PDB file of C-alpha atoms and ligand atoms in Angstrom:
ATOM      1  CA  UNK A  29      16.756   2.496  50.336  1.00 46.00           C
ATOM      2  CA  UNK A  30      14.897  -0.239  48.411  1.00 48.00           C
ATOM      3  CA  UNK A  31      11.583   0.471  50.048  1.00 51.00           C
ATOM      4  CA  UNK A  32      12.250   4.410  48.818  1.00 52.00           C
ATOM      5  CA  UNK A  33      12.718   3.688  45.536  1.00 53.00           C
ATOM      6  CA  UNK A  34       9.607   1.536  45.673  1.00 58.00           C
ATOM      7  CA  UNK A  35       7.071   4.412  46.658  1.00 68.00           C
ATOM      8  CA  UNK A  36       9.006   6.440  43.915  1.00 79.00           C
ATOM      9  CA  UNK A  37       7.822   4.205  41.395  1.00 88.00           C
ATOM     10  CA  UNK A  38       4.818   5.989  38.916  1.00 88.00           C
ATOM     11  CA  UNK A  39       2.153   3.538  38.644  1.00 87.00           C
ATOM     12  CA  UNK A  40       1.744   1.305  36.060  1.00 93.00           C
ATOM     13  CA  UNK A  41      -2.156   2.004  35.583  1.00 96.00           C
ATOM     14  CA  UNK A  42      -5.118   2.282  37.171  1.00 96.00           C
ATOM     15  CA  UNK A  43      -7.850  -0.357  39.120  1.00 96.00           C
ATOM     16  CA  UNK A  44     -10.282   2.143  39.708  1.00 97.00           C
ATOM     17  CA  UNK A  45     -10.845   4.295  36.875  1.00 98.00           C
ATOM     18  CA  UNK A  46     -14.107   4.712  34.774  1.00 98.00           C
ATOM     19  CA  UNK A  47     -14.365   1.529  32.260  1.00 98.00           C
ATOM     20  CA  UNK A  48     -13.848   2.771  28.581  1.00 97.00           C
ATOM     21  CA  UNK A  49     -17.316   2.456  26.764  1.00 97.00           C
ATOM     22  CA  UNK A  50     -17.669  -0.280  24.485  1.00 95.00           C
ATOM     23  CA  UNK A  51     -14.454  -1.812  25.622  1.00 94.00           C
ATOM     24  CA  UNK A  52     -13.437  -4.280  28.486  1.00 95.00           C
ATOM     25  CA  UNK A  53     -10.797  -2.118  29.522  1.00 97.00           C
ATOM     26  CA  UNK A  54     -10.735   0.807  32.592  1.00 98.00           C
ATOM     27  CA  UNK A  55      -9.059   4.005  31.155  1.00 98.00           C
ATOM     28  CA  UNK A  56      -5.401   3.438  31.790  1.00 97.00           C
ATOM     29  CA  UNK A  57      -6.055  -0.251  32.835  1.00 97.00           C
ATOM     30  CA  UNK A  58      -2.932  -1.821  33.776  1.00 95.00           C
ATOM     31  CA  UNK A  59      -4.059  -5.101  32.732  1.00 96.00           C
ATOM     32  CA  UNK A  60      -4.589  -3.989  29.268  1.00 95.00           C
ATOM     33  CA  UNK A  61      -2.229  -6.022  26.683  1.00 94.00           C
ATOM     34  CA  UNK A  62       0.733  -3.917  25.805  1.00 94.00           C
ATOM     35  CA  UNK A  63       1.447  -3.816  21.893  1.00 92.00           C
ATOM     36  CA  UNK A  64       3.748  -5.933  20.521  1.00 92.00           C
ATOM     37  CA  UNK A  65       7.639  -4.681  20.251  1.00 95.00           C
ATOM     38  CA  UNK A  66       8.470  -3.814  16.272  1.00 96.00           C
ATOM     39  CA  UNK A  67      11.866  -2.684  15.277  1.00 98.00           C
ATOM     40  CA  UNK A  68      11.355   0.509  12.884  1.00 98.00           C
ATOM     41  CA  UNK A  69      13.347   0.224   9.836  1.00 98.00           C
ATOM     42  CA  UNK A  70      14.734   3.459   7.573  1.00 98.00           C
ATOM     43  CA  UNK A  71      14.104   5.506   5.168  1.00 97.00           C
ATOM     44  CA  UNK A  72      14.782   5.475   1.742  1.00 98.00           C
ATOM     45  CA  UNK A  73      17.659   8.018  -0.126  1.00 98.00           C
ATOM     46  CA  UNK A  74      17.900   8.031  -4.015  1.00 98.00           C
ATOM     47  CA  UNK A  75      21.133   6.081  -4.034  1.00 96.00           C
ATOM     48  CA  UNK A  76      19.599   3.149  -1.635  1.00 97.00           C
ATOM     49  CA  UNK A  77      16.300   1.644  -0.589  1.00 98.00           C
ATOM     50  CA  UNK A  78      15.298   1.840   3.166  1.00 98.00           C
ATOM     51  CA  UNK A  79      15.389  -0.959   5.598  1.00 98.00           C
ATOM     52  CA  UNK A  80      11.629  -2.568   6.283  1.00 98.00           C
ATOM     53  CA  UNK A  81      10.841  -2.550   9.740  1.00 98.00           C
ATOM     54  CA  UNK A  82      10.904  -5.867  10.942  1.00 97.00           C
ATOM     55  CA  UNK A  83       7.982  -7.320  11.127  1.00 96.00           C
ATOM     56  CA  UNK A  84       6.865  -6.702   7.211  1.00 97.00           C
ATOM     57  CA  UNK A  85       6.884  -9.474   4.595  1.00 98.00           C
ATOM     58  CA  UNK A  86       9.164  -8.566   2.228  1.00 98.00           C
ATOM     59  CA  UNK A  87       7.915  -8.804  -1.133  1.00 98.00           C
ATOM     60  CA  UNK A  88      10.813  -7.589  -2.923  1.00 98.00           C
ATOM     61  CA  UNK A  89      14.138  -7.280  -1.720  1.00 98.00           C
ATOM     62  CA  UNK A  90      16.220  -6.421  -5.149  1.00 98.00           C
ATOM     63  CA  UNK A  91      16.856  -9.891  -5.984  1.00 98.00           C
ATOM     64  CA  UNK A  92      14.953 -11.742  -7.254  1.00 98.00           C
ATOM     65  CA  UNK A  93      10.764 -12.490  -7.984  1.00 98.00           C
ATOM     66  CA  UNK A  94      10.414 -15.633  -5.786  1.00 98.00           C
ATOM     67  CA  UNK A  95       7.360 -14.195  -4.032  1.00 98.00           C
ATOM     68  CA  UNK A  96       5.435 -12.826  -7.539  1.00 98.00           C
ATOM     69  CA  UNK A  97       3.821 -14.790 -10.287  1.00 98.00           C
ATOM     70  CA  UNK A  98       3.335 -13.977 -14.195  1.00 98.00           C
ATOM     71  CA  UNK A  99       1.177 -14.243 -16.625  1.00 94.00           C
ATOM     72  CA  UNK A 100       2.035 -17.440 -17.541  1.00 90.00           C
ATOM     73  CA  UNK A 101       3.376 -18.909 -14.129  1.00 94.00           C
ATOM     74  CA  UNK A 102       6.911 -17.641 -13.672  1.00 96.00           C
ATOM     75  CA  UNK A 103       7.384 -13.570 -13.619  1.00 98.00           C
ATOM     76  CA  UNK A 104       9.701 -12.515 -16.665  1.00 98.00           C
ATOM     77  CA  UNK A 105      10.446  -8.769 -15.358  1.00 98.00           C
ATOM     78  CA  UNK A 106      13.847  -8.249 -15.710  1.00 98.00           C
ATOM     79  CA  UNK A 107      15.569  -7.557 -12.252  1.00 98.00           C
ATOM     80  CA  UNK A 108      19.096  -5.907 -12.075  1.00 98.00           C
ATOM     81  CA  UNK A 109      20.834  -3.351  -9.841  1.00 97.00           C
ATOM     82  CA  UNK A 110      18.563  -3.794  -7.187  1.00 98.00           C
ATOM     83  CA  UNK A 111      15.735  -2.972  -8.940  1.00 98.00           C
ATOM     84  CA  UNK A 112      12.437  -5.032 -11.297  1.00 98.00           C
ATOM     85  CA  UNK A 113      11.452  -3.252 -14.682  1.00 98.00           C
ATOM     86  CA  UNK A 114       7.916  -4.008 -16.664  1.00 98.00           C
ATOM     87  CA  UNK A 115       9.173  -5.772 -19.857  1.00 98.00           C
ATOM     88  CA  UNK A 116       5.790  -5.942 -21.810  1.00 98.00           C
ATOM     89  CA  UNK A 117       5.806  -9.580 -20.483  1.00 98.00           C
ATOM     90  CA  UNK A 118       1.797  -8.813 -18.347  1.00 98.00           C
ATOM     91  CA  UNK A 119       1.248  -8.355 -15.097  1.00 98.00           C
ATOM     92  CA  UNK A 120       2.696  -9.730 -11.998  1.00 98.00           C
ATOM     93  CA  UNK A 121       1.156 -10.657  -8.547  1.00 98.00           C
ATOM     94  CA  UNK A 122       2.258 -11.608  -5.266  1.00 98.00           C
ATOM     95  CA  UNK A 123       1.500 -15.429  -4.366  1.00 98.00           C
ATOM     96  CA  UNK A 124       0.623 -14.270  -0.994  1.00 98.00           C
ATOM     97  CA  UNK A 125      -3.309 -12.759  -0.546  1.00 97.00           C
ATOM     98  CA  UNK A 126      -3.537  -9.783   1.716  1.00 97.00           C
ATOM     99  CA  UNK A 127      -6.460  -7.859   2.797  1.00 97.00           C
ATOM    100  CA  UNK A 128      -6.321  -5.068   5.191  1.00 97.00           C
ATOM    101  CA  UNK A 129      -2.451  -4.141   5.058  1.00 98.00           C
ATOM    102  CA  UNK A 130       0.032  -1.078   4.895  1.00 98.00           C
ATOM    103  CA  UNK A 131       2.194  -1.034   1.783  1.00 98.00           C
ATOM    104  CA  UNK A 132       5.617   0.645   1.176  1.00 98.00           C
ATOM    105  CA  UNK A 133       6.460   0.499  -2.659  1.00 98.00           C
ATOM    106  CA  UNK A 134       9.062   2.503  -4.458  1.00 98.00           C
ATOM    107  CA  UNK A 135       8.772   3.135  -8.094  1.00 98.00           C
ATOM    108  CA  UNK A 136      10.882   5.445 -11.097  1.00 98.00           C
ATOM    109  CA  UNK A 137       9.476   6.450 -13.962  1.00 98.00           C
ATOM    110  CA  UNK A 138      11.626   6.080 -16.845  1.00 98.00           C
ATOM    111  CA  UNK A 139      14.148   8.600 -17.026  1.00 98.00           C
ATOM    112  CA  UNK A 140      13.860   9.030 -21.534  1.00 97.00           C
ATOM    113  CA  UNK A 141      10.641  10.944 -21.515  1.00 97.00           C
ATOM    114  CA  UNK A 142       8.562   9.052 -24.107  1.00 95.00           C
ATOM    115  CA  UNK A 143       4.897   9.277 -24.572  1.00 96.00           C
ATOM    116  CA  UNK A 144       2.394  12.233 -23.029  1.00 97.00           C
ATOM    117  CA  UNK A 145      -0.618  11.745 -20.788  1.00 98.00           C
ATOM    118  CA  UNK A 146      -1.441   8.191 -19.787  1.00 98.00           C
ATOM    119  CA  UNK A 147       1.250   6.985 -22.535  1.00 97.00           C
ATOM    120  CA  UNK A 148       4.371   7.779 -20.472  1.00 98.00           C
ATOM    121  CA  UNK A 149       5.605   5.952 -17.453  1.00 98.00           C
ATOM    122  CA  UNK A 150       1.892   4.167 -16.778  1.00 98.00           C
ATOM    123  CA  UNK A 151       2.112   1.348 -14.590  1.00 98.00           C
ATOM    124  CA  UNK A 152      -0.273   0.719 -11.170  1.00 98.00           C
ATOM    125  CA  UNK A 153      -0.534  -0.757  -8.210  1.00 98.00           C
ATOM    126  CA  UNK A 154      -3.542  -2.965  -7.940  1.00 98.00           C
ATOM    127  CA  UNK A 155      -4.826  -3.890  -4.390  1.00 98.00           C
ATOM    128  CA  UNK A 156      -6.090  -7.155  -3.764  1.00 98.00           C
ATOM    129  CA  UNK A 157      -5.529  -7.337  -7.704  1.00 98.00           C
ATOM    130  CA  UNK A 158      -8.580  -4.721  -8.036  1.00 98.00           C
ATOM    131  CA  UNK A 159      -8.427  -1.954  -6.775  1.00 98.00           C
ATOM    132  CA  UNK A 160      -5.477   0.554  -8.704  1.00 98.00           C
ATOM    133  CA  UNK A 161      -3.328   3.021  -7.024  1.00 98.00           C
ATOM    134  CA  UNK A 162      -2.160   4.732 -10.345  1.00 98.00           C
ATOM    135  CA  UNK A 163       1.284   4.505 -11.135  1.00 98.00           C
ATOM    136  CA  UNK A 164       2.169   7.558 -14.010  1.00 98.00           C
ATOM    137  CA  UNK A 165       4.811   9.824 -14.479  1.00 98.00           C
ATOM    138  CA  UNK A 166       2.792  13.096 -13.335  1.00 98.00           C
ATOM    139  CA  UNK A 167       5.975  15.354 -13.481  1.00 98.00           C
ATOM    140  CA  UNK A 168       4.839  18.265 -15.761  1.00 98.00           C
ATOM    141  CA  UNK A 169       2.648  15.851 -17.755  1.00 98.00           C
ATOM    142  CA  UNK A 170      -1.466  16.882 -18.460  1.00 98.00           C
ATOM    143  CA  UNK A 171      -3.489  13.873 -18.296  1.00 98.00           C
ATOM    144  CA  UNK A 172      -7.143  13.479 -17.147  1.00 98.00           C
ATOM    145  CA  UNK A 173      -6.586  14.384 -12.961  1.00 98.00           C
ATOM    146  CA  UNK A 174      -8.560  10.851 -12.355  1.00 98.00           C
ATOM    147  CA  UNK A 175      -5.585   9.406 -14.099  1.00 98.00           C
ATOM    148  CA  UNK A 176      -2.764  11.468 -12.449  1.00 98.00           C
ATOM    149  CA  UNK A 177      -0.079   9.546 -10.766  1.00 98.00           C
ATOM    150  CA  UNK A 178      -1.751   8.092  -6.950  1.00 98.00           C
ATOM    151  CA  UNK A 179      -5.065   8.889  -7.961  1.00 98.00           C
ATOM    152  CA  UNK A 180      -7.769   5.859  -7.001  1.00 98.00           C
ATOM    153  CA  UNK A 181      -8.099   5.541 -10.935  1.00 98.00           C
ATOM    154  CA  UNK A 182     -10.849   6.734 -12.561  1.00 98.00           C
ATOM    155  CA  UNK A 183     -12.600   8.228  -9.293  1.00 98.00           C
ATOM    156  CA  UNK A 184     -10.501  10.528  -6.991  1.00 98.00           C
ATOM    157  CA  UNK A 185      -7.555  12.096  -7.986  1.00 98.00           C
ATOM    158  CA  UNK A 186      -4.790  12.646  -5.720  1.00 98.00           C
ATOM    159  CA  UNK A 187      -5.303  15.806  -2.920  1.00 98.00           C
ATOM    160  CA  UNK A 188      -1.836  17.278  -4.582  1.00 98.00           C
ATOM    161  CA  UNK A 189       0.734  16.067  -7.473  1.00 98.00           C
ATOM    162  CA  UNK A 190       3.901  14.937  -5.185  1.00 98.00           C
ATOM    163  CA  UNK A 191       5.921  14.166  -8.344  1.00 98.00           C
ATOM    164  CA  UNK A 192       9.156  13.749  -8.722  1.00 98.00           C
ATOM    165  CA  UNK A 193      11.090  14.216 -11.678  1.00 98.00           C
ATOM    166  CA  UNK A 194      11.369  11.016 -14.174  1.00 98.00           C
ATOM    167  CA  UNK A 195      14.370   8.600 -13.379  1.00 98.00           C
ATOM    168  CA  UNK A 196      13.711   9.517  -9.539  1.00 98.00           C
ATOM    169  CA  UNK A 197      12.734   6.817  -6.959  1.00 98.00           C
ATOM    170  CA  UNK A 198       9.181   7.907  -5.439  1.00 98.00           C
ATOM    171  CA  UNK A 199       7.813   5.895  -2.691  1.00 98.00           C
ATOM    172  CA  UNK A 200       3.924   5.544  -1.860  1.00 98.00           C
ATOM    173  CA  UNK A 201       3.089   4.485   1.607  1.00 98.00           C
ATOM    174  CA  UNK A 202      -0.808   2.841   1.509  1.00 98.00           C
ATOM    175  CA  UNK A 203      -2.769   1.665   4.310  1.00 98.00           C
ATOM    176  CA  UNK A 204      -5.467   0.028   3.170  1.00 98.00           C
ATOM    177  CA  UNK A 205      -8.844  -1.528   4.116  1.00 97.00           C
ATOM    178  CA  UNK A 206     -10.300  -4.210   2.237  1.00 97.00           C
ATOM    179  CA  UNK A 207     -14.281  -4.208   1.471  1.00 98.00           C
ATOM    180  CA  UNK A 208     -16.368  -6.666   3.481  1.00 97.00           C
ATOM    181  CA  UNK A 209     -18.927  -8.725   1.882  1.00 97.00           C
ATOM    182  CA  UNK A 210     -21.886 -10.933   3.757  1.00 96.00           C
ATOM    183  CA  UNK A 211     -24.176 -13.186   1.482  1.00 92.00           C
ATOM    184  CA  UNK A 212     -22.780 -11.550  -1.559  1.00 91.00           C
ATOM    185  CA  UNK A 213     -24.262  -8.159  -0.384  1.00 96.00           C
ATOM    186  CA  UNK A 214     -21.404  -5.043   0.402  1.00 97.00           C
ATOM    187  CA  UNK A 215     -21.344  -4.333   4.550  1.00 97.00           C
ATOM    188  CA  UNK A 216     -18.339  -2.147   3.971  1.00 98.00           C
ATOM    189  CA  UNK A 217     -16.811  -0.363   1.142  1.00 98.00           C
ATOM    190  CA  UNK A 218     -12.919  -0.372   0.807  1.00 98.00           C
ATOM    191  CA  UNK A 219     -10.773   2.335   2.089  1.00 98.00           C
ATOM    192  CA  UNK A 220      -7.543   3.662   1.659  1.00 98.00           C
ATOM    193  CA  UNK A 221      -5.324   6.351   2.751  1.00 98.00           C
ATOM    194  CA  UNK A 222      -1.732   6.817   0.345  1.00 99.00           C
ATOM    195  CA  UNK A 223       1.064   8.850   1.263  1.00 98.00           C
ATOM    196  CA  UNK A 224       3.309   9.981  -2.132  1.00 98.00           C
ATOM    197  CA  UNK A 225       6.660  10.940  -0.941  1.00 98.00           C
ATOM    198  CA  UNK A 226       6.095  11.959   2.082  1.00 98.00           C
ATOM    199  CA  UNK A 227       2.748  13.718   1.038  1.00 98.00           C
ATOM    200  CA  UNK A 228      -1.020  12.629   2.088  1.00 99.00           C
ATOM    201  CA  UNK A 229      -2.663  12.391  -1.197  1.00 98.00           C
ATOM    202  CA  UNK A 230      -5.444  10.462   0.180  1.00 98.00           C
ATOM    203  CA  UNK A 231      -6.956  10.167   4.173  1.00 98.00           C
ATOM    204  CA  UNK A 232      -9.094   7.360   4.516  1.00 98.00           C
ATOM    205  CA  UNK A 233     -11.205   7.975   1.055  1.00 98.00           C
ATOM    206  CA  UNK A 234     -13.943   5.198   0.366  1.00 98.00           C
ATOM    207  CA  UNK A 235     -13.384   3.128  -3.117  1.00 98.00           C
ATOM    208  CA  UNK A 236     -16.220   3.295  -4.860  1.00 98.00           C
ATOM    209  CA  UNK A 237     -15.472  -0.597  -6.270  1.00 98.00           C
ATOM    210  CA  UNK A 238     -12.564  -2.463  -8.436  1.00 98.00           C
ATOM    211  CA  UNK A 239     -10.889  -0.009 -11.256  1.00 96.00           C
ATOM    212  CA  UNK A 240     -12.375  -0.260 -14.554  1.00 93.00           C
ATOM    213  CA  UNK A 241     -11.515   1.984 -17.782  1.00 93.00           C
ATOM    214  CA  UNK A 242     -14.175   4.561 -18.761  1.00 94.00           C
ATOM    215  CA  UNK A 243     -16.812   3.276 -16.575  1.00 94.00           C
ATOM    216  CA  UNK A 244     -18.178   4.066 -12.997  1.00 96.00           C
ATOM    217  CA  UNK A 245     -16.553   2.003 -10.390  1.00 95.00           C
ATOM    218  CA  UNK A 246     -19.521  -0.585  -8.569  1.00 95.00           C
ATOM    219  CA  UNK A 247     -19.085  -3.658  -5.920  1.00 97.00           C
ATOM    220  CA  UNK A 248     -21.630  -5.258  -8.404  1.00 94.00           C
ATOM    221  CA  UNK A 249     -19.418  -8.780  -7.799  1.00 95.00           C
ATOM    222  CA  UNK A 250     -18.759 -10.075  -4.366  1.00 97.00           C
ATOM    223  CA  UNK A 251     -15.298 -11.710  -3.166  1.00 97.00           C
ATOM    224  CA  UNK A 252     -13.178 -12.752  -0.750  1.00 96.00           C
ATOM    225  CA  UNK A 253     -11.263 -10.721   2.156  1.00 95.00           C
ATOM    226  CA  UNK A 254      -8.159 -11.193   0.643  1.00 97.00           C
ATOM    227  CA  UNK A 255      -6.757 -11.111  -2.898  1.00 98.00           C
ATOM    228  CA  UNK A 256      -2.975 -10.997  -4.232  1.00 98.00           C
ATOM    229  CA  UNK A 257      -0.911  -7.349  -5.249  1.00 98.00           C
ATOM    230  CA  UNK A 258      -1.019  -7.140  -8.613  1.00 98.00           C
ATOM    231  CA  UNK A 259       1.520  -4.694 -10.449  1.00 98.00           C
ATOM    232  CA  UNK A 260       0.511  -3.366 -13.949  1.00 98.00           C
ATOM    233  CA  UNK A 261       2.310  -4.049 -16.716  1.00 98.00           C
ATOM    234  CA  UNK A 262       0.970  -1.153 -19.594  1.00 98.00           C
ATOM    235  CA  UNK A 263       3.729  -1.456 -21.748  1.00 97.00           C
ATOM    236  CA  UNK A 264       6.484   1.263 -19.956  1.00 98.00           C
ATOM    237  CA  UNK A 265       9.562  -0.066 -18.702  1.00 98.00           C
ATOM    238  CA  UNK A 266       8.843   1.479 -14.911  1.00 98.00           C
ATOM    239  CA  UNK A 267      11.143   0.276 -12.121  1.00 98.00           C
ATOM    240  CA  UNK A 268       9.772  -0.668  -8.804  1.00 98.00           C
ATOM    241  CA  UNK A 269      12.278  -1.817  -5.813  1.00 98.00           C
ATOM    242  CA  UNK A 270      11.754  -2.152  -1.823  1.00 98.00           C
ATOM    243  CA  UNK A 271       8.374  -3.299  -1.684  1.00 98.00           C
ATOM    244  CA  UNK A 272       7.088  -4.387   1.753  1.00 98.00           C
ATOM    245  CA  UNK A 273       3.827  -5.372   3.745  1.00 98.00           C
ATOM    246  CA  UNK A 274       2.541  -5.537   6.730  1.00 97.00           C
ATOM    247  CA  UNK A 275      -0.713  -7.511   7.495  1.00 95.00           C
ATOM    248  CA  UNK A 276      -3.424  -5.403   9.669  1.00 93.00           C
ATOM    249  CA  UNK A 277      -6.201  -6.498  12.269  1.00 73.00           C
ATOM    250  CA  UNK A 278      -9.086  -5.518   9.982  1.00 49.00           C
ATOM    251  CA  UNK A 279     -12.355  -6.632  10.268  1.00 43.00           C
ATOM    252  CA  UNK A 280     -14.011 -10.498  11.349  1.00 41.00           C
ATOM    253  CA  UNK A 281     -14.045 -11.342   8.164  1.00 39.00           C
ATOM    254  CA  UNK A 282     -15.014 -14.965   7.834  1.00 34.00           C
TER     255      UNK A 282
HETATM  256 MG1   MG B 301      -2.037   2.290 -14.608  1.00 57.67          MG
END
């Protein structure tokens, strides 16, 4: 019976099959290194924040800002119910670096209305502290479409507006890849694909260089492969909550 359910058994790849080009690996090579195991986590609802899957660094759990820094050393956004709100009290970034990575963030615009086009619910998410993923609230709100909520500020805006009405939680999902830089020259421009609420907004669309504010975007100044995530502080009290990161292979950067 054992030797049966031996010869029953589908193969577990192949020794003999054409190698893959540019690889070291047959096509279904059974000696090719299996992926390693991650536990998916869940998905977020209004009333609660998902569950990160479990190999992300959490950045922010609801509690508290151990893993950020302020302007002036400690972060002063207040955090309550679960949640961190911009205070007017400057920017925040993570004390971890992080180059190529996939980012879940969730973010509500304030649910009073105040302000119209880039003065009402403005905040951003700044990768490696440079590049901005805008952060605006876009629900039935004309502003310049560069400046829309998930566009790459100031140079694409996003392929659709996936708003959600102010007060709502709105998650982006951003996979990101950082720009690589050899003797101060640009090999490789950043890229990054964002997903607003569900929605692609972006697929794979090359940065043109760090954000700047009525100018055109350059690499004119080399840096490193990593760099922190910075959040914008621009003066409205927007709420951010179950923020997580996963480090990618990216590029031999050295
Ligand atoms: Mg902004």
């Amino acid at each position: 019976m054992a030797q049966k359910a031996q010869t029953n058994k589908a193969p577990v790849g192949y020794d003999d099959t054409p190698m893959i080009p540019g690889s070291e690996w047959r096509v279904h090579d059974g000696t090719r290194p299996q992926p390693k195991v991650v536990t998916p986590g869940t998905f977020s609802s209004q009333d609660k924040p998902g569950q990160p899957p479990s190999d992300a660094i959490v950045l922010f759990d609801g509690k508290d800002l151990s893993k950020w820094i302020g302007r002036n050393g400690e972060p002063q956004w207040q955090v309550e119910n679960g949640y961190m709100e911009v205070n007017r009290t400057g920017n925040i970034e993570t004390k971890e670096h992080f180059g190529d990575c996939q980012l879940h963030i969730e973010w509500a615009a304030p649910a009073e209305v105040k302000g119209d086009s880039q003065g009402r619910g403005n905040s951003g998410v700044f990768l490696m502290g440079k590049y901005e993923i805008q952060v605006l609230d876009g629900y039935d709100n004309l502003t310049y479409a560069d400046g829309l909520t998930a566009a790459i500020y100031g140079q694409y805006p996003p392929l659709v507006n996936a708003c959600r009405k102010p007060g709502e939680w709105q998650t982006y999902d951003i996979f990101f890849v950082a720009p690589h830089f050899k003797e101060e020259k640009l090999v490789s421009p950043a890229y990054v694909t964002v997903v607003h609420n569900g929605i692609l907004v972006h697929h794979h669309q090359e940065i043109m260089g760090p954000t700047g504010h009525r100018s055109v975007a350059s690499y004119n100044v080399p840096h490193g492969p990593k760099g922190p995530l910075m959040l914008q502080d621009h003066g409205d009290p927007v709420r951010y909550r179950n923020i997580w990161i996963r480090h990618l292979k990216g590029y031999d950067q050295e």
